[in-house]
């Protein structure tokens, strides 16, 4: 019965390959719960092979390419993703079930933009040079040289699969490294498809490799533990980051981590009310709440609290779940039944903790082909203390808690009262307040009167348990390079 399903193969040394053991696992369409493809399960041997091919490629034609030539190749990759964008779109939607309108506007164009932007960063990046005086008066010239680290392990989550993978792969290649990618087991399709693109535009064999599988005792862990993998770049849960860091520490491997969040939105009474509602609806419910940057704690200044909750609930009820290809669909499913059970357990927890459920709070009943998908109602709750687990743990679903506050200091203090520090959204028309609050928030990214507005040249990452390091622009080049100081005595 499964013989006719497509296979997402491994991509090693420039070719799609089955796993050496012949083992596969299922790729499930979360809109229907049906298996739509099989995935080659990488064995330890396969990971070894992928790392060896990546290591060989460093010494081959790839290693000989100049930085401008690498930038040219990155631009060709971007152009080819655009040309094949409908295929990427289909693969991403089959894996995630997200509305096509969202993936067409966000996932696929950003997948291409990541390569374009890091080509540009590479073309314009400079390094430091100092003229240093010496006792003999002749002086010395000191300059920094960026060189590739070697083989980089890239471990990715499922929420924005192509976008988040290429956000790491593009700068790693720009810096001259080779990569072995371990996509999420939930969303393997676009990583395999990108292998085709690499081949088509002439990226040398072994520069980009893909191994499919799971985390512990599987491809993810094999990659982290591989002695020839020089650095790990990872996006995912904070808990997973801690496990990877513990393993990577034995080899003192550099890590760059983009981790979880419990992001606040702060809505002041002086905000543009309609813009704050529209922005908060996006920041809570985009991608069914499965964006690391989503707001799960919304603090609203008391004079507008009731009106804000009513308007937000009206917007949540107006979200349309259904066929990802329908232009009216604005809400996809969760990524899997397992994840739905986790999010439902938080809906139950919120009720047990005494929350008032303003809207939602249950499974979303769907009919026909979608009856067995991982659908869930968008949910708004109020009435909990900041100590409630609902307000402290990352849920990663379409739910937020809305709480009133009375003054700016209180709002900032409560927003910062979390172990996470990824981002925050602030809604105010008071310019001084905007600057003051943005500065006071313990986060890697503070948006004012906006959310998810990005310039890929700027630093991106999380404070506290939300990450290690910053990527974006030249900061990515720094992480993916060995920086050497050369001293020339004149
Ligand atoms: P996850 O941590 O469960 O898995 C991420 C990846 O790590 C997967 O490929 C998985 O197979 C792999 N993995 C798991 N255990 C591993 C181990 N011990 N060793 C090596 N690899 C291992 O995360 P997820 O559920 O895929 O994604 C959701 C999480 O990602 C949320 O916490 C979200 O906030 C976070 N996230 C953060 C950002 C950011 O930029 N900060 C972006 C997107 C998602």
Coordinates of N, CA, C and O in Angstrom, one line a residue, residues 277 281 284-285 309-321 330-331 359-360 364 377-380 398 400:
X277 N -4.7 45.5 17.6 CA -5.5 44.3 17.5 C -5.0 43.4 16.3 O -4.8 42.2 16.4
X281 N -3.4 39.8 16.7 CA -4.0 38.6 16.1 C -2.9 37.8 15.3 O -2.8 36.6 15.4
X284 N -0.2 36.2 17.8 CA -0.7 35.1 18.6 C -1.0 33.9 17.7 O -0.6 32.8 18.0
X285 N -1.6 34.2 16.5 CA -2.2 33.0 15.8 C -1.5 32.7 14.5 O -1.9 31.7 13.8
X309 N -9.9 42.7 24.7 CA -10.2 41.3 24.8 C -11.3 40.9 23.9 O -11.3 39.9 23.1
X310 N -12.3 41.8 23.9 CA -13.5 41.5 23.0 C -13.1 41.5 21.5 O -13.5 40.6 20.8
X311 N -12.3 42.5 21.2 CA -11.9 42.6 19.7 C -11.0 41.5 19.3 O -11.1 40.9 18.2
X312 N -10.1 41.1 20.3 CA -9.1 40.0 19.9 C -9.9 38.7 19.8 O -9.7 37.9 18.9
X313 N -10.9 38.5 20.7 CA -11.7 37.3 20.6 C -12.5 37.2 19.3 O -12.7 36.2 18.6
X314 N -13.0 38.4 18.9 CA -13.8 38.5 17.6 C -12.9 38.1 16.5 O -13.3 37.3 15.6
X315 N -11.7 38.6 16.5 CA -10.7 38.2 15.4 C -10.4 36.7 15.4 O -10.2 36.1 14.4
X316 N -10.2 36.2 16.6 CA -9.8 34.8 16.7 C -11.0 33.9 16.2 O -10.7 32.9 15.5
X317 N -12.2 34.3 16.5 CA -13.4 33.5 16.0 C -13.5 33.6 14.5 O -14.1 32.7 13.9
X318 N -13.0 34.7 14.0 CA -13.1 34.9 12.5 C -12.1 34.1 11.7 O -12.1 34.0 10.5
X319 N -11.1 33.5 12.4 CA -10.1 32.7 11.7 C -10.8 31.5 11.0 O -11.6 30.8 11.6
X320 N -10.3 31.2 9.8 CA -11.0 30.1 9.0 C -10.0 28.9 8.9 O -9.0 29.0 8.3
X321 N -10.4 27.8 9.5 CA -9.6 26.6 9.4 C -10.1 25.8 8.2 O -11.3 25.8 7.9
X330 N -7.3 30.7 6.9 CA -6.3 31.5 7.6 C -5.7 30.8 8.8 O -4.8 31.3 9.5
X331 N -6.2 29.6 9.0 CA -5.7 28.8 10.2 C -5.4 27.4 9.8 O -6.3 26.7 9.3
X359 N -12.5 32.5 24.5 CA -12.9 31.8 23.2 C -12.1 30.6 23.0 O -10.9 30.5 23.5
X360 N -12.6 29.6 22.3 CA -11.8 28.4 22.0 C -11.7 27.4 23.2 O -12.7 27.3 24.0
X364 N -10.8 21.4 17.3 CA -11.6 22.0 16.3 C -12.2 20.8 15.5 O -11.5 20.1 14.8
X377 N -8.9 24.6 18.3 CA -9.5 26.0 18.3 C -8.5 27.0 18.7 O -7.7 26.8 19.7
X378 N -8.5 28.2 18.1 CA -7.7 29.3 18.6 C -8.3 29.7 19.9 O -9.5 29.8 20.0
X379 N -7.5 30.0 20.9 CA -7.9 30.1 22.3 C -7.4 31.4 23.0 O -6.2 31.7 22.8
X380 N -8.3 32.1 23.7 CA -7.9 33.2 24.5 C -8.3 33.0 25.9 O -9.5 32.6 26.1
X398 N -2.0 27.9 19.3 CA -2.8 29.1 19.1 C -3.5 29.6 20.4 O -4.7 29.6 20.4
X400 N -3.3 32.5 23.8 CA -2.6 33.5 24.6 C -3.4 33.8 25.9 O -4.6 33.5 25.9

